[in-house]
PDB file of C-alpha atoms in Angstrom:
ATOM      1  CA  MET A   1     -45.691  -7.019 -22.566  1.00 65.00           C
ATOM      2  CA  SER A   2     -46.460  -7.745 -26.057  1.00 83.00           C
ATOM      3  CA  ASP A   3     -50.491  -8.247 -26.890  1.00 91.00           C
ATOM      4  CA  GLU A   4     -50.014 -11.922 -27.682  1.00 90.00           C
ATOM      5  CA  HIS A   5     -48.424 -12.514 -23.840  1.00 91.00           C
ATOM      6  CA  PHE A   6     -51.916 -10.822 -22.764  1.00 95.00           C
ATOM      7  CA  GLN A   7     -53.643 -13.275 -25.164  1.00 95.00           C
ATOM      8  CA  VAL A   8     -51.528 -16.342 -23.378  1.00 94.00           C
ATOM      9  CA  TYR A   9     -53.261 -14.639 -20.559  1.00 95.00           C
ATOM     10  CA  ASN A  10     -56.155 -14.673 -21.096  1.00 96.00           C
ATOM     11  CA  ASP A  11     -56.393 -17.513 -22.886  1.00 96.00           C
ATOM     12  CA  MET A  12     -55.218 -18.730 -19.337  1.00 96.00           C
ATOM     13  CA  LYS A  13     -58.064 -16.881 -17.605  1.00 97.00           C
ATOM     14  CA  GLU A  14     -60.923 -18.725 -19.549  1.00 97.00           C
ATOM     15  CA  PHE A  15     -58.792 -22.351 -19.136  1.00 97.00           C
ATOM     16  CA  ILE A  16     -58.191 -22.294 -16.074  1.00 97.00           C
ATOM     17  CA  GLY A  17     -62.015 -20.449 -15.377  1.00 97.00           C
ATOM     18  CA  PHE A  18     -60.999 -17.029 -13.795  1.00 98.00           C
ATOM     19  CA  THR A  19     -64.787 -15.561 -14.016  1.00 97.00           C
ATOM     20  CA  ALA A  20     -66.472 -12.164 -12.095  1.00 97.00           C
ATOM     21  CA  GLU A  21     -67.399 -14.912  -9.119  1.00 97.00           C
ATOM     22  CA  ASP A  22     -63.787 -14.251  -8.792  1.00 97.00           C
ATOM     23  CA  GLU A  23     -63.432 -11.219  -9.361  1.00 97.00           C
ATOM     24  CA  VAL A  24     -66.065 -10.421  -6.896  1.00 97.00           C
ATOM     25  CA  ARG A  25     -64.416 -13.097  -4.197  1.00 97.00           C
ATOM     26  CA  LEU A  26     -60.964 -11.754  -4.288  1.00 97.00           C
ATOM     27  CA  GLN A  27     -62.600  -8.462  -3.505  1.00 97.00           C
ATOM     28  CA  ALA A  28     -64.385  -9.172  -0.796  1.00 96.00           C
ATOM     29  CA  LEU A  29     -60.597 -11.070   0.151  1.00 97.00           C
ATOM     30  CA  GLY A  30     -59.726  -7.405   0.912  1.00 95.00           C
ATOM     31  CA  PRO A  31     -60.361  -6.954   4.375  1.00 96.00           C
ATOM     32  CA  VAL A  32     -58.759 -10.040   5.014  1.00 95.00           C
ATOM     33  CA  PHE A  33     -55.750 -10.336   3.857  1.00 94.00           C
ATOM     34  CA  ALA A  34     -54.980  -6.103   4.747  1.00 94.00           C
ATOM     35  CA  LYS A  35     -55.626  -8.259   8.326  1.00 95.00           C
ATOM     36  CA  HIS A  36     -53.331 -10.723   7.483  1.00 95.00           C
ATOM     37  CA  GLY A  37     -51.387  -9.093   4.476  1.00 92.00           C
ATOM     38  CA  PRO A  38     -48.043  -7.687   6.572  1.00 93.00           C
ATOM     39  CA  GLY A  39     -47.902 -10.768   8.179  1.00 93.00           C
ATOM     40  CA  ILE A  40     -47.946 -13.303   5.538  1.00 92.00           C
ATOM     41  CA  THR A  41     -45.181 -10.112   3.698  1.00 92.00           C
ATOM     42  CA  ASP A  42     -43.186 -11.109   7.120  1.00 92.00           C
ATOM     43  CA  ARG A  43     -43.192 -14.952   6.673  1.00 89.00           C
ATOM     44  CA  PHE A  44     -42.773 -14.083   2.440  1.00 86.00           C
ATOM     45  CA  TYR A  45     -39.454 -12.632   3.573  1.00 91.00           C
ATOM     46  CA  ASP A  46     -38.370 -14.117   6.767  1.00 91.00           C
ATOM     47  CA  SER A  47     -38.193 -17.254   4.370  1.00 87.00           C
ATOM     48  CA  LEU A  48     -36.303 -15.677   1.615  1.00 88.00           C
ATOM     49  CA  GLN A  49     -33.829 -14.425   4.272  1.00 92.00           C
ATOM     50  CA  ALA A  50     -33.432 -18.153   6.160  1.00 92.00           C
ATOM     51  CA  TYR A  51     -32.228 -19.989   2.359  1.00 88.00           C
ATOM     52  CA  PRO A  52     -28.810 -18.308   1.469  1.00 90.00           C
ATOM     53  CA  LYS A  53     -29.351 -18.335  -1.950  1.00 85.00           C
ATOM     54  CA  THR A  54     -31.890 -15.074  -1.549  1.00 85.00           C
ATOM     55  CA  ALA A  55     -30.674 -13.835   1.808  1.00 91.00           C
ATOM     56  CA  LYS A  56     -28.104 -12.339  -0.774  1.00 89.00           C
ATOM     57  CA  ILE A  57     -30.805 -11.458  -3.400  1.00 86.00           C
ATOM     58  CA  VAL A  58     -32.672  -8.932  -0.355  1.00 88.00           C
ATOM     59  CA  GLU A  59     -29.843  -8.788   1.733  1.00 91.00           C
ATOM     60  CA  GLY A  60     -29.841  -4.567   3.172  1.00 94.00           C
ATOM     61  CA  ARG A  61     -33.237  -4.117   1.332  1.00 91.00           C
ATOM     62  CA  VAL A  62     -35.767  -6.452   2.779  1.00 93.00           C
ATOM     63  CA  GLU A  63     -38.230  -3.420   4.438  1.00 92.00           C
ATOM     64  CA  ALA A  64     -38.416  -1.684   1.333  1.00 93.00           C
ATOM     65  CA  LEU A  65     -39.185  -5.072  -0.475  1.00 91.00           C
ATOM     66  CA  LYS A  66     -41.921  -5.464   2.457  1.00 91.00           C
ATOM     67  CA  SER A  67     -43.450  -2.057   0.814  1.00 92.00           C
ATOM     68  CA  THR A  68     -42.699  -3.200  -2.560  1.00 91.00           C
ATOM     69  CA  HIS A  69     -44.474  -6.422  -1.729  1.00 90.00           C
ATOM     70  CA  LYS A  70     -47.708  -4.570   0.347  1.00 90.00           C
ATOM     71  CA  GLN A  71     -48.300  -2.918  -1.950  1.00 91.00           C
ATOM     72  CA  TRP A  72     -48.562  -6.075  -4.723  1.00 91.00           C
ATOM     73  CA  MET A  73     -50.381  -7.913  -2.700  1.00 91.00           C
ATOM     74  CA  THR A  74     -53.387  -5.033  -1.822  1.00 92.00           C
ATOM     75  CA  GLU A  75     -53.379  -4.907  -5.942  1.00 93.00           C
ATOM     76  CA  LEU A  76     -54.763  -9.027  -5.993  1.00 94.00           C
ATOM     77  CA  PHE A  77     -57.701  -7.672  -4.628  1.00 96.00           C
ATOM     78  CA  ALA A  78     -59.221  -4.522  -6.236  1.00 94.00           C
ATOM     79  CA  GLY A  79     -60.913  -5.917  -8.705  1.00 93.00           C
ATOM     80  CA  GLU A  80     -58.816  -4.848 -11.581  1.00 94.00           C
ATOM     81  CA  TYR A  81     -57.709  -7.635 -13.530  1.00 96.00           C
ATOM     82  CA  GLY A  82     -57.405  -6.538 -17.172  1.00 96.00           C
ATOM     83  CA  ARG A  83     -54.117  -5.720 -18.768  1.00 96.00           C
ATOM     84  CA  PRO A  84     -53.018  -3.004 -16.210  1.00 95.00           C
ATOM     85  CA  PHE A  85     -52.779  -5.864 -14.193  1.00 96.00           C
ATOM     86  CA  PHE A  86     -51.035  -8.257 -16.640  1.00 96.00           C
ATOM     87  CA  ASP A  87     -48.931  -5.221 -17.172  1.00 95.00           C
ATOM     88  CA  ARG A  88     -48.008  -5.157 -14.073  1.00 94.00           C
ATOM     89  CA  GLN A  89     -47.528  -8.540 -13.496  1.00 94.00           C
ATOM     90  CA  TYR A  90     -44.535  -8.781 -16.294  1.00 94.00           C
ATOM     91  CA  VAL A  91     -42.650  -5.815 -15.437  1.00 93.00           C
ATOM     92  CA  ILE A  92     -42.739  -7.416 -12.368  1.00 92.00           C
ATOM     93  CA  GLY A  93     -40.651 -10.851 -13.440  1.00 92.00           C
ATOM     94  CA  GLN A  94     -38.745  -8.398 -15.296  1.00 91.00           C
ATOM     95  CA  VAL A  95     -37.977  -6.780 -12.089  1.00 89.00           C
ATOM     96  CA  HIS A  96     -36.632 -10.266 -11.279  1.00 87.00           C
ATOM     97  CA  VAL A  97     -35.276 -10.913 -14.396  1.00 87.00           C
ATOM     98  CA  VAL A  98     -32.817  -7.950 -13.467  1.00 85.00           C
ATOM     99  CA  ASN A  99     -31.977  -8.905 -10.460  1.00 82.00           C
ATOM    100  CA  ASN A 100     -31.125 -12.227 -11.679  1.00 81.00           C
ATOM    101  CA  ILE A 101     -33.669 -14.247  -8.903  1.00 83.00           C
ATOM    102  CA  ASN A 102     -34.404 -17.658 -10.792  1.00 83.00           C
ATOM    103  CA  PRO A 103     -37.815 -18.382 -11.569  1.00 87.00           C
ATOM    104  CA  GLU A 104     -37.292 -21.443  -8.759  1.00 86.00           C
ATOM    105  CA  PHE A 105     -37.521 -19.207  -5.804  1.00 83.00           C
ATOM    106  CA  VAL A 106     -40.263 -17.003  -7.647  1.00 86.00           C
ATOM    107  CA  GLU A 107     -42.852 -20.369  -7.706  1.00 88.00           C
ATOM    108  CA  ALA A 108     -41.365 -22.140  -4.682  1.00 83.00           C
ATOM    109  CA  VAL A 109     -42.784 -18.006  -2.504  1.00 81.00           C
ATOM    110  CA  THR A 110     -45.560 -18.410  -4.230  1.00 89.00           C
ATOM    111  CA  SER A 111     -46.566 -21.745  -2.918  1.00 90.00           C
ATOM    112  CA  THR A 112     -45.761 -19.951   0.053  1.00 87.00           C
ATOM    113  CA  LEU A 113     -48.364 -16.801  -0.293  1.00 90.00           C
ATOM    114  CA  ARG A 114     -50.817 -19.429  -1.183  1.00 93.00           C
ATOM    115  CA  THR A 115     -50.709 -21.458   2.150  1.00 93.00           C
ATOM    116  CA  PHE A 116     -50.574 -18.906   4.307  1.00 94.00           C
ATOM    117  CA  GLY A 117     -52.744 -17.090   2.660  1.00 95.00           C
ATOM    118  CA  ARG A 118     -55.581 -19.927   2.074  1.00 95.00           C
ATOM    119  CA  LEU A 119     -55.205 -19.990   6.131  1.00 95.00           C
ATOM    120  CA  ALA A 120     -56.379 -16.170   6.722  1.00 96.00           C
ATOM    121  CA  VAL A 121     -59.317 -17.275   4.439  1.00 96.00           C
ATOM    122  CA  PHE A 122     -59.949 -19.785   6.409  1.00 96.00           C
ATOM    123  CA  GLU A 123     -59.039 -18.559   9.695  1.00 95.00           C
ATOM    124  CA  GLU A 124     -61.662 -14.794   9.275  1.00 94.00           C
ATOM    125  CA  MET A 125     -64.730 -17.391   7.434  1.00 94.00           C
ATOM    126  CA  GLY A 126     -64.538 -20.592   8.888  1.00 90.00           C
ATOM    127  CA  SER A 127     -64.320 -23.873   7.395  1.00 86.00           C
ATOM    128  CA  ASN A 128     -67.247 -23.464   4.185  1.00 88.00           C
ATOM    129  CA  ASP A 129     -68.107 -23.712   1.248  1.00 93.00           C
ATOM    130  CA  ASP A 130     -67.507 -20.066   0.379  1.00 93.00           C
ATOM    131  CA  ALA A 131     -64.197 -19.928   2.122  1.00 94.00           C
ATOM    132  CA  GLY A 132     -63.444 -23.297  -0.145  1.00 95.00           C
ATOM    133  CA  LEU A 133     -64.117 -21.129  -2.717  1.00 97.00           C
ATOM    134  CA  HIS A 134     -62.594 -17.991  -1.912  1.00 97.00           C
ATOM    135  CA  SER A 135     -59.872 -19.910  -0.957  1.00 96.00           C
ATOM    136  CA  ASP A 136     -59.626 -21.213  -4.325  1.00 97.00           C
ATOM    137  CA  SER A 137     -60.718 -17.707  -6.672  1.00 97.00           C
ATOM    138  CA  LEU A 138     -57.408 -16.241  -3.983  1.00 97.00           C
ATOM    139  CA  ALA A 139     -54.801 -19.412  -6.132  1.00 97.00           C
ATOM    140  CA  LYS A 140     -56.087 -18.577  -9.463  1.00 97.00           C
ATOM    141  CA  ILE A 141     -54.989 -15.350  -9.408  1.00 97.00           C
ATOM    142  CA  LEU A 142     -51.839 -16.635  -7.346  1.00 96.00           C
ATOM    143  CA  ASP A 143     -51.614 -18.635 -10.574  1.00 95.00           C
ATOM    144  CA  LEU A 144     -52.439 -15.898 -13.157  1.00 96.00           C
ATOM    145  CA  ALA A 145     -49.734 -13.709 -11.269  1.00 95.00           C
ATOM    146  CA  LEU A 146     -46.629 -16.039 -11.326  1.00 95.00           C
ATOM    147  CA  MET A 147     -47.955 -17.137 -15.162  1.00 94.00           C
ATOM    148  CA  THR A 148     -46.987 -14.183 -15.909  1.00 94.00           C
ATOM    149  CA  ILE A 149     -44.275 -13.632 -14.501  1.00 93.00           C
ATOM    150  CA  ASN A 150     -42.869 -16.219 -15.885  1.00 91.00           C
ATOM    151  CA  LEU A 151     -43.571 -14.808 -19.417  1.00 91.00           C
ATOM    152  CA  ALA A 152     -41.319 -11.955 -18.598  1.00 90.00           C
ATOM    153  CA  TYR A 153     -38.292 -14.861 -17.858  1.00 87.00           C
ATOM    154  CA  ALA A 154     -38.946 -16.594 -21.035  1.00 85.00           C
ATOM    155  CA  ASP A 155     -39.572 -13.807 -22.776  1.00 86.00           C
ATOM    156  CA  GLU A 156     -35.693 -12.688 -21.817  1.00 84.00           C
ATOM    157  CA  ARG A 157     -33.997 -16.033 -22.353  1.00 83.00           C
ATOM    158  CA  ILE A 158     -34.947 -15.746 -25.921  1.00 83.00           C
ATOM    159  CA  ASP A 159     -34.017 -12.443 -26.298  1.00 81.00           C
ATOM    160  CA  ARG A 160     -30.157 -13.688 -24.679  1.00 82.00           C
ATOM    161  CA  MET A 161     -30.461 -15.820 -26.516  1.00 83.00           C
ATOM    162  CA  SER A 162     -31.127 -13.904 -29.742  1.00 84.00           C
ATOM    163  CA  ASN A 163     -28.363 -11.443 -28.756  1.00 85.00           C
ATOM    164  CA  VAL A 164     -25.481 -14.063 -27.927  1.00 89.00           C
ATOM    165  CA  THR A 165     -26.352 -15.862 -31.661  1.00 90.00           C
ATOM    166  CA  GLY A 166     -26.881 -12.726 -33.552  1.00 91.00           C
ATOM    167  CA  MET A 167     -30.424 -15.153 -34.909  1.00 88.00           C
ATOM    168  CA  SER A 168     -32.794 -12.831 -34.515  1.00 87.00           C
ATOM    169  CA  ARG A 169     -36.143 -13.642 -31.673  1.00 82.00           C
ATOM    170  CA  ARG A 170     -38.572 -15.123 -34.632  1.00 85.00           C
ATOM    171  CA  LEU A 171     -36.222 -17.612 -35.679  1.00 87.00           C
ATOM    172  CA  ILE A 172     -35.081 -18.425 -32.359  1.00 85.00           C
ATOM    173  CA  GLU A 173     -38.651 -18.613 -31.400  1.00 81.00           C
ATOM    174  CA  ASN A 174     -39.774 -20.670 -34.820  1.00 83.00           C
ATOM    175  CA  LEU A 175     -36.280 -23.098 -33.823  1.00 86.00           C
ATOM    176  CA  ILE A 176     -37.607 -23.959 -30.254  1.00 80.00           C
ATOM    177  CA  LYS A 177     -41.279 -24.873 -31.735  1.00 80.00           C
ATOM    178  CA  ARG A 178     -39.827 -26.956 -34.767  1.00 81.00           C
ATOM    179  CA  GLY A 179     -37.705 -29.122 -32.276  1.00 73.00           C
ATOM    180  CA  ALA A 180     -40.604 -29.900 -30.282  1.00 61.00           C
ATOM    181  CA  LYS A 181     -42.191 -31.414 -32.985  1.00 63.00           C
ATOM    182  CA  LYS A 182     -40.146 -34.729 -33.280  1.00 60.00           C
TER     183      LYS A 182
END
């Protein structure tokens, strides 16, 4: 959870146009997800349990994981998207790494959240421009959370390479950067 990573997070907020208006819209979505969140969480875990590779990961822990997931969804609408939010998302990424959950599964289930979240927004707000803006804000925060979680995966890979090779993290990062310059 380096300052450098937090700067990347802030740069991405700026790049995707995450604004104070998005923060207000996300807070306004809190009641929508208080109502629809449990169903979205159920669908999320149904998709994990339906796929053999992820079913093994969640086996015997679904109810506890659902509770954690509901808390995470509540935090998406709390209105705080600075360093504490970033740090929590990064820790979530570390937990996924420790539990050997491949990043592509995190990305795929984020798509599930985006889809069912969008449906909840339009169901509650109707099909209008305001609902579209709220749905866009939801997509932005999910993308920022996913990007932060993926930073934890990238760090873990570099750390593993450092441990296996004995090379310093800085050297590995420089080699990666250098390899990109062809």
